[in-house]
XYZ file of C-alpha atoms in Angstrom:
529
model
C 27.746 100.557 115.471
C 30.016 98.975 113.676
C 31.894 99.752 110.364
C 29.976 96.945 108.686
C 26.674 97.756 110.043
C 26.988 101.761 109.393
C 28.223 100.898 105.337
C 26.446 98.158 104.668
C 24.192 96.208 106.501
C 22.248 99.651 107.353
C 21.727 100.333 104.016
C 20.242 96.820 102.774
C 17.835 96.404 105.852
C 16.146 93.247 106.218
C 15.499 91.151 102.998
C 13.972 88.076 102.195
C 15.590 84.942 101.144
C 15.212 85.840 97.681
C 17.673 88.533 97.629
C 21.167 87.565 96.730
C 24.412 89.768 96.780
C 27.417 90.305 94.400
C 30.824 92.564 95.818
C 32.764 93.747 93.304
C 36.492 95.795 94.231
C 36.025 98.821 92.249
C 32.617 100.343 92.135
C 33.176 101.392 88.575
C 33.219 97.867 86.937
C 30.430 97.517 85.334
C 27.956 94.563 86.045
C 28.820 92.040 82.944
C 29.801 88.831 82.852
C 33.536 87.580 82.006
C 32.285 86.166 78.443
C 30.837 89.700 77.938
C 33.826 91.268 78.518
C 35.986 88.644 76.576
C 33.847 89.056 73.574
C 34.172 93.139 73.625
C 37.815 92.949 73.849
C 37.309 90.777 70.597
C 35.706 93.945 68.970
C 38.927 96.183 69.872
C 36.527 97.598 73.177
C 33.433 98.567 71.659
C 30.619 98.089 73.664
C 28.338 98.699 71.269
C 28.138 95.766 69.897
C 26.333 94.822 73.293
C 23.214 96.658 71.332
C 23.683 94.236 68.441
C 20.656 91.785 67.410
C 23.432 89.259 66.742
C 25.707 89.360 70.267
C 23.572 87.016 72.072
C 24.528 84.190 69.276
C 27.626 85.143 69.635
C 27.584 84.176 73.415
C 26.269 80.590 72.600
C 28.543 80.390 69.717
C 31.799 80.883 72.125
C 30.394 79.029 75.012
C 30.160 75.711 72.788
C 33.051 76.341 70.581
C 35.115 78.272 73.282
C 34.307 76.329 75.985
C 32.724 73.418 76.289
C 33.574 71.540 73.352
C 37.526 71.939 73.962
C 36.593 70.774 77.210
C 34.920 68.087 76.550
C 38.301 67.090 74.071
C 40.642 67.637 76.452
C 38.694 64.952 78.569
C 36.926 66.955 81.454
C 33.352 66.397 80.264
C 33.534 63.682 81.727
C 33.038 61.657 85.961
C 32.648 58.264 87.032
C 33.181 57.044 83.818
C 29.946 59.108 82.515
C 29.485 62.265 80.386
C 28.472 64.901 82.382
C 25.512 67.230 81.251
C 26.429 70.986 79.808
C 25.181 72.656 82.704
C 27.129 70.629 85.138
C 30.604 71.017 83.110
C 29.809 74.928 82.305
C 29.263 75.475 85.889
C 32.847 73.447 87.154
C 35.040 75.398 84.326
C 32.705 78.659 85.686
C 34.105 77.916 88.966
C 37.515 77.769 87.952
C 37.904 81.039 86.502
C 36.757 79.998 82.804
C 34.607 83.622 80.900
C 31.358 82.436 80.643
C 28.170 84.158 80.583
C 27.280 83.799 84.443
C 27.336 86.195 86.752
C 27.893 84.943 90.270
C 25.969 86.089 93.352
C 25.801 85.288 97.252
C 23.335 84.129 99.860
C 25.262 85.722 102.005
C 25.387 89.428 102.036
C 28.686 89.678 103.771
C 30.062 87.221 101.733
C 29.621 89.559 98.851
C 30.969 92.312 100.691
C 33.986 90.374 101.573
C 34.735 90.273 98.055
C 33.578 94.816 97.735
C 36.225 95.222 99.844
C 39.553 93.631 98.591
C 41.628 96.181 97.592
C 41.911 99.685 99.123
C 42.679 101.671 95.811
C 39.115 102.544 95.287
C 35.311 102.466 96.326
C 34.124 98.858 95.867
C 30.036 98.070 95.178
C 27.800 95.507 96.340
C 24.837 94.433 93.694
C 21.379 93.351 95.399
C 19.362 91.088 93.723
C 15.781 90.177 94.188
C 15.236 86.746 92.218
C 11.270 86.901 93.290
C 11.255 90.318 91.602
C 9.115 91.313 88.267
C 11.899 91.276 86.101
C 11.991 87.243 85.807
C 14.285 85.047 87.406
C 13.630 81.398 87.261
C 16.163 78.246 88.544
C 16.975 75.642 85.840
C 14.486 72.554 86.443
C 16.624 68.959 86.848
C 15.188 68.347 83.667
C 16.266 71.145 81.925
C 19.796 70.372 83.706
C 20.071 67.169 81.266
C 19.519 69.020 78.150
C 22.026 70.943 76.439
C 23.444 74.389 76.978
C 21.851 75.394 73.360
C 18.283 73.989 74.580
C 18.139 75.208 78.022
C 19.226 78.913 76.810
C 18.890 79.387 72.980
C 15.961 77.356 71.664
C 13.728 78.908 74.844
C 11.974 81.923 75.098
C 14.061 83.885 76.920
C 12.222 87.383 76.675
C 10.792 86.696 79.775
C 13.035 85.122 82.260
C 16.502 84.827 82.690
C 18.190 81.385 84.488
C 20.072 80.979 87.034
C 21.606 77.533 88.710
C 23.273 76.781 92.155
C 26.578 77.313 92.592
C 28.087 73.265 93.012
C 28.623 72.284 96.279
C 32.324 73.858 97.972
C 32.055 71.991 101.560
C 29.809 70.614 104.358
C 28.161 72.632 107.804
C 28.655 71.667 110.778
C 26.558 68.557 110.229
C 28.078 67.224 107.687
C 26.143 68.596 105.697
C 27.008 69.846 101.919
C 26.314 73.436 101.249
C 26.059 76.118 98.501
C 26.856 79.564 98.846
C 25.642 81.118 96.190
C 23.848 80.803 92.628
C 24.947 81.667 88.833
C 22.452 84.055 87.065
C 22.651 84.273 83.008
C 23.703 87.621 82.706
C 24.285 87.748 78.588
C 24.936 90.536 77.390
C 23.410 91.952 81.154
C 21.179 91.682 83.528
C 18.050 93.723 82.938
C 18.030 97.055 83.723
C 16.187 97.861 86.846
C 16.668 94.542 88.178
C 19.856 95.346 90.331
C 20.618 98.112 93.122
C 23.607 99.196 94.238
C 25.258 99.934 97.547
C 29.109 101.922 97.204
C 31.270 100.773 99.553
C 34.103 103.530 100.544
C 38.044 102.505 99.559
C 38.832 104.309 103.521
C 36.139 101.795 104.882
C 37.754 98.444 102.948
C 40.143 97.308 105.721
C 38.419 98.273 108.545
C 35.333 95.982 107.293
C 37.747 93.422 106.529
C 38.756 93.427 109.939
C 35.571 93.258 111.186
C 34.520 90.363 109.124
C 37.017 87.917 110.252
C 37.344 88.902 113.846
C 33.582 89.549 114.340
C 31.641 87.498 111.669
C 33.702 84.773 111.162
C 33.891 85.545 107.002
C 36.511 83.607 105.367
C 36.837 83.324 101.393
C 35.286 80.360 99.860
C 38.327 77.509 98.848
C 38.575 77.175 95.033
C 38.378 74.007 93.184
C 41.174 71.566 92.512
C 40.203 70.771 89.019
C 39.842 71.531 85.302
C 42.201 74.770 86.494
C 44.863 75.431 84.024
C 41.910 75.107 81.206
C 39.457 77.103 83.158
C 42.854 79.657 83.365
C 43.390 79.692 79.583
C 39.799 81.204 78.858
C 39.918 83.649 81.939
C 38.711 87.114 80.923
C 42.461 88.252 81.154
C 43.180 86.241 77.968
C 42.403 87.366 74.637
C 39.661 84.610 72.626
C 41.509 82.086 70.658
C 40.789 81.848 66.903
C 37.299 80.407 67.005
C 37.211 77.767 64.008
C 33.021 77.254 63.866
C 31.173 78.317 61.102
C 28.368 79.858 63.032
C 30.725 82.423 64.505
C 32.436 83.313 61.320
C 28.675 83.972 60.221
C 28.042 85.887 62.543
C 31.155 87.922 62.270
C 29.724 88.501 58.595
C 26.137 89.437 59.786
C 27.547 92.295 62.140
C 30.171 93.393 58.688
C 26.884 93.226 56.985
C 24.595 95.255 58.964
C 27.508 97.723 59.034
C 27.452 97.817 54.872
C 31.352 96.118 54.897
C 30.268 93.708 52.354
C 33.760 92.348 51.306
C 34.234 91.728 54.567
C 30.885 89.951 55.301
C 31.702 88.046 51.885
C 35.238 87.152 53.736
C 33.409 85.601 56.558
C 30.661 83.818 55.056
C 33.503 82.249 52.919
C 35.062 80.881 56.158
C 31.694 79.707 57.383
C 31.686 77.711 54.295
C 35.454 76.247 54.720
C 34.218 75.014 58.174
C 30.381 73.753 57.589
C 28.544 70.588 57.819
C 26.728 69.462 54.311
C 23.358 69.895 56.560
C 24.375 73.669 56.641
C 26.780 74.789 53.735
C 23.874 75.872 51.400
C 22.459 78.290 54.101
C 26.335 80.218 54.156
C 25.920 79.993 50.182
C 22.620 82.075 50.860
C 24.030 84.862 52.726
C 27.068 85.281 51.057
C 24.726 85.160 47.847
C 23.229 87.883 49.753
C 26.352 90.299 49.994
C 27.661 89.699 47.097
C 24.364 91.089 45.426
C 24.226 94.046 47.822
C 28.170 94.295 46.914
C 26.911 94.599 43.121
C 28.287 91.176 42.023
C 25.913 89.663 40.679
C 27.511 87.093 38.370
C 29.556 85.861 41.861
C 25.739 86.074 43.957
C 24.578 83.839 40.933
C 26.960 80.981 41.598
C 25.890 81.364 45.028
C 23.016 80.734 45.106
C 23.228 78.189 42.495
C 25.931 76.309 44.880
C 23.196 76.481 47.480
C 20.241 74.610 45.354
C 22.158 72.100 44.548
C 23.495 71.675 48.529
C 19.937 72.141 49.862
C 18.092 69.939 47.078
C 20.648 66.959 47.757
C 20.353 67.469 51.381
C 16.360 66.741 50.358
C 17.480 63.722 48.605
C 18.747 62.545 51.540
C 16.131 63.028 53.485
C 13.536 61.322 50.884
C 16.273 58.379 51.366
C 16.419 58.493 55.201
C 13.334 60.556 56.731
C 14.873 60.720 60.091
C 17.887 62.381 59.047
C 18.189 66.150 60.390
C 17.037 68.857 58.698
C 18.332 72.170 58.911
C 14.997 74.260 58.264
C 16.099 76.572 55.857
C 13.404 77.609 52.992
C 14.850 76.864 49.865
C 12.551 78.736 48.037
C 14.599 81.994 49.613
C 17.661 81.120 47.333
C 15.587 80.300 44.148
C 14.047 83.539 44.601
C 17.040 85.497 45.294
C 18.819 84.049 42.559
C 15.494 85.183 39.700
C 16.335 88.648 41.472
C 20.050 88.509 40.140
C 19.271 86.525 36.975
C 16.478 89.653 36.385
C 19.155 92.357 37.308
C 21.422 90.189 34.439
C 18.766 90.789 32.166
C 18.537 86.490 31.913
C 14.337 87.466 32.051
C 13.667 83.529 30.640
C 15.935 82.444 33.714
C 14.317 85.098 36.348
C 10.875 83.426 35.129
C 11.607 80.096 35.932
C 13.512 80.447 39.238
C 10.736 83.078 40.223
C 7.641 80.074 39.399
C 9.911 77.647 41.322
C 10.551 79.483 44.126
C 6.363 80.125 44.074
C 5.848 75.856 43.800
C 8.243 75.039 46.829
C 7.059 77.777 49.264
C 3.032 76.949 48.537
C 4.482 73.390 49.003
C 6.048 74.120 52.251
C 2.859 75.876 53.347
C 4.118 79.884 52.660
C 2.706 81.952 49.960
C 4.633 84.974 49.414
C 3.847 88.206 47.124
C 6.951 88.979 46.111
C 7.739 86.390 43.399
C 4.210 86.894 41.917
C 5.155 90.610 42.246
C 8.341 90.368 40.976
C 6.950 87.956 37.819
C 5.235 90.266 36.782
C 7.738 92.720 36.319
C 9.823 90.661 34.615
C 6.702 89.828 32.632
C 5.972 93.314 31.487
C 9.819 93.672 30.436
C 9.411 90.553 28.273
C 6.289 92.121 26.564
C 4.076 89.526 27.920
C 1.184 92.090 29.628
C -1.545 89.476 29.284
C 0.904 87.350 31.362
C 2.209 90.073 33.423
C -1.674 91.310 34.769
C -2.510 87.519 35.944
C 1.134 87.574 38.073
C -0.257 91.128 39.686
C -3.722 89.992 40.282
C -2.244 87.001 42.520
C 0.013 89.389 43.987
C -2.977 91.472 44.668
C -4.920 87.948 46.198
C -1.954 87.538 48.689
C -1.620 90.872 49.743
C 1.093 92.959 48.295
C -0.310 96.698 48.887
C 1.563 98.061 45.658
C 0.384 95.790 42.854
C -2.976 97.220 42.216
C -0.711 100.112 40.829
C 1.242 98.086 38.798
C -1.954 95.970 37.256
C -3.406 99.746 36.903
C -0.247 100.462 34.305
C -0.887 97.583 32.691
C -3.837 98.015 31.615
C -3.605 101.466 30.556
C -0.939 99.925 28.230
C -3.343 97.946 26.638
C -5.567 100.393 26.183
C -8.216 99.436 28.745
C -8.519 102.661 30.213
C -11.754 101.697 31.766
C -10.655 98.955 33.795
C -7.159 101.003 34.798
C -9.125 104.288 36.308
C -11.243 100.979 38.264
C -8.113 99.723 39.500
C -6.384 102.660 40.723
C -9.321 104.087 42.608
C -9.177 100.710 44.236
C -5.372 101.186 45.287
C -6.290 104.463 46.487
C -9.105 103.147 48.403
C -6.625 100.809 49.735
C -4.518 103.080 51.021
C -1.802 103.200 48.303
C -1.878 106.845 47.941
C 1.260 107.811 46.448
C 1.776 110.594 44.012
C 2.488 108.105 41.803
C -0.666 106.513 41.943
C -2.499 109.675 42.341
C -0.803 111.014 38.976
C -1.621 107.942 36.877
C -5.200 107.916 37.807
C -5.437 111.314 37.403
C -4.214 110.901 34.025
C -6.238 107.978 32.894
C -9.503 110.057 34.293
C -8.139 112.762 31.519
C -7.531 110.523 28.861
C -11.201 108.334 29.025
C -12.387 112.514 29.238
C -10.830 113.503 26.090
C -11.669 110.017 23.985
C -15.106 109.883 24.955
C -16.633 106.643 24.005
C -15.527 103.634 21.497
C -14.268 106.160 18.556
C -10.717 104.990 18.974
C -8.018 102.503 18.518
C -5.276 101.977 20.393
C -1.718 101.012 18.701
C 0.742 98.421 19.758
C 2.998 99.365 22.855
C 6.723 100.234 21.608
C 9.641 102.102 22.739
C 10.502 105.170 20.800
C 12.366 107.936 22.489
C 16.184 108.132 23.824
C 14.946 107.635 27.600
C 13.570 103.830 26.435
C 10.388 105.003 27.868
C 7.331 103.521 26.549
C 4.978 104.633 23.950
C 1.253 103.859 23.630
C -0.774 105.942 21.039
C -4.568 106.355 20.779
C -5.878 107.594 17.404
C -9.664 109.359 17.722
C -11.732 110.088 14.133
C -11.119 113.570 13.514
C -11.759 115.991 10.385
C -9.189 117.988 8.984
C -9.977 120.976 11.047
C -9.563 119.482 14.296
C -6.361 116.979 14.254
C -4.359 117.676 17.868
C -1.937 115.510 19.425
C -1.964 115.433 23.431
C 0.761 113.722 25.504
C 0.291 111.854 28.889
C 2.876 111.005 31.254
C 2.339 108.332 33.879
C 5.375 106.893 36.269
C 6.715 103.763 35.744
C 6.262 100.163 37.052
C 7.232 99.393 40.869
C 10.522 97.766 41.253
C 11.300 94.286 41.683
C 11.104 93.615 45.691
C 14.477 93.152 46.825
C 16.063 89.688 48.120
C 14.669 87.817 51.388
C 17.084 88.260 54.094
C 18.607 86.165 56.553
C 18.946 85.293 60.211
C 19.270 89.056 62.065
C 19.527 90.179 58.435
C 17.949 92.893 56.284
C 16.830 91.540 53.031
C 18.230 93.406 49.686
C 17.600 96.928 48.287
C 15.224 95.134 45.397
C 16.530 96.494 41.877
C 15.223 99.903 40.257
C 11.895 99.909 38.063
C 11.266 100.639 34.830
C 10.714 104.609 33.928
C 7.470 106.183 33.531
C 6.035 105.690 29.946
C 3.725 108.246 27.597
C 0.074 107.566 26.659
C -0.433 110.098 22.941
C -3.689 110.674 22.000
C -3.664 112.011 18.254
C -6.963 113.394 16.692
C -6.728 112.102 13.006
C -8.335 111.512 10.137
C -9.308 108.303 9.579
């Protein structure tokens, strides 16, 4: 038996067609692409950004802005006087070395384990493949070969399936025939787990099976390419990225600063995405950096923000009214006016928070969305305003959409007003709901007590004001009394919800929401009347 056959070919067995073969010199490389491995160097080595929701935009960010559109510039996107598709151009700098998110494997199994066994430092590995397996492998159609890199990979479901393409043609059988190798299997950030087995070749076995290969099996190393080289060189995996000047990469740099609660430093890169946007996209990078500046507690610079951003977005919409098959960028501009009634609320502008919350309501019923949270939020800043009439109609359409909290906060409301009836009504229904927080539990508790101790319609109920150091409110109930039996009895209920906190953005978290109100006092007073 020979070396080969006892190390390797033994352990493999017979496969199908469908299994294809990767060698790699040093078994303790992991299996990731070049781009992979380019991009963690970018974050100083840490592989955890692998885990990240945003890495996988980061890959198609740097493969356009990296790589194919500095290609194209330099002149190779182009043969015979054409442009040649993504694909084709991703796959010729691919063969030349460039990083990109491919991972290539071999038809050939000893093929691949001519490339396990170069170098004799250390154990090499072979990776075996089986495309027909459950995990999802599926070639790019010559359709999909047309379209873009963005549309084949990013705008498809790719849950599912990953892609893979031939490897372009590197020479001709004995027929004259071209041939192909090998294929190209989009490996971003890695293959799936499961997918791939691996067989360890030993660093004492490398030059015997090298030996073997040439004199026995004929193996020789595939020739390289003659083109696009010294570009293909200049974004090898050995070279650090270049400063990547596209706005979608800065934003993602401030997503991952974001999600890691460095909001200067997401507000840093969101400014850059600014700097370096199309008018189709600035008021989007307005939005988010809105967005960390009000987590960052600047509110008066989230304000101009998001301000910046209606104005962007609504002229980008009288543009389109002017030419309807202009592009639109599909971002909901009722997400900045309600973000920016969030901040004008936290300013205590309540007038301003009213009318950015109703237009945020008019847009997003126009654009077919109906939300809770600016009827919810309305009404809070309803109730601050005084306006409880006004504030109970904003919670009741809260309530119609769906928002499992406002029952509780229509429940205060009335209790307020002195319709202690209709409040006990309404929390029980919360409760039946499933809202059963203390809070809720408390308050109807309480009402239950205070509808015990009035009894019928003997009563009047005073005005609403504020009254103690703690600005909590104060509602009193007088009952008829005599002289011999004048008590005063206080009850305590918790405060209105807070306001829901700001929509969030791509991969994004939306905001904290801002603190409620405190809980307010209910005094029932026997008293001669």
């Amino acid at each position: 038996m020979t070396v080969v056959e006892r190390a390797f070919l033994s352990k493999i067995g017979d496969l199908p067609s469908t299994f294809v073969f990767r060698g790699q010199a040093d078994s303790r490389w992991k299996l990731q692409s070049a781009a992979t491995r380019r991009l963690i160097d970018f974050f100083d080595g840490d592989e955890s950004i692998i885990e990240k929701a945003i890495f996988s935009d980061m890959h198609w960010v740097y493969h356009r802005s990296v790589l194919l559109e500095p290609a194209r510039s330099n002149g190779f996107g182009n043969a015979n006087g054409q442009m040649i598709p993504d694909i084709q151009l991703l796959a010729r700098l691919h063969g030349f070395g460039a990083a990109t998110g491919f991972l290539d494997f071999s038809l050939d199994p000893l093929a691949a384990l001519g490339y396990a066994c170069q170098g004799d430092e250390c154990d090499g590995s072979v990776f075996v493949l089986d495309l027909a397996s459950d995990f999802g492998f599926r070639q790019i159609s010559v359709v999909e070969a047309e379209q873009s890199v963005e549309e084949i990979f990013r705008w498809t479901d790719m849950r599912s399936e990953n892609l893979y393409f031939e490897i372009p043609t590197q020479g001709k059988n004995a027929t004259g025939d071209p041939v192909s190798d090998g294929i190209s299997i989009q490996a971003w950030p890695s293959l799936p787990a499961g997918a791939v087995r691996k067989v360890v070749i030993a660093a004492s076995d490398k030059p015997k099976i090298r030996q073997e290969l040439e004199e026995r099996y004929g193996y020789r190393k595939p020739a390289l390419f003659a083109d696009l080289q010294r570009f293909s060189v200049v974004n090898s995996p050995r070279l650090p990225l270049p400063k990547i000047e596209d706005p979608e990469f800065s934003l993602l740099l401030g997503n991952q600063s974001y999600l890691q609660g460095d909001f200067p430093g997401a507000i840093t890169h969101y400014g850059k995405s600014i700097e370096l946007a199309p008018d189709t996209e600035i008021g989007y990078f307005y939005y988010v950096r809105g967005n960390a500046k009000a987590e960052h507690g600047d509110f008066q610079g989230a304000l101009w923000d998001y301000s910046s951003g209606i104005r962007c977005e609504e002229e980008l919409a009288r543009d389109r009214e002017r030419n309807p098959e202009g592009i639109s960028n599909g971002f909901r501009l009722w997400r900045l006016y309600f973000n920016r009634a969030n901040v004008k609320a936290e300013l205590k502008d309540l007038s301003g928070a009213l009318d950015d919350y109703e237009e945020a309501s008019r847009i997003s019923i126009q654009d077919g969305e109906r939300e809770f949270s600016y009827f919810t939020n309305k009404g809070n800043v309803n109730f601050l305003l005084n306006r409880y009439g006004d504030a109970i109609r904003d919670y009741e359409q809260a309530i119609e959409v769906g928002d499992p909290c406002a029952r509780f906060s229509k429940g205060n409301m009335l209790v307020i007003l002195g319709r202690f009836d209709e409040a006990l009504q309404c929390y029980d229904g919360a409760i039946q709901e499933g809202d059963d927080r203390s809070g809720v539990v408390c308050n109807r508790n309480g009402v239950a007590a205070i509808l015990n101790r009035i009894g019928g319609d003997g009563y009047v109920v005073s005005s609403p004001r504020y009254k103690d150091t703690t600005q909590r409110l104060i509602v009193e109930v007088s009952l008829r009394a005599d002289a011999d039996n004048r008590f005063t009895e206080f009850f305590n209920f918790h405060g209105m919800q807070g306001n829901i906190g700001n929509t969030g953005g791509q991969h994004l978290p939306g905001g904290k929401g801002y603190h409620g109100r405190p809980g307010f006092v209910v005094v029932v007073k026997g008293e001669e009347w």
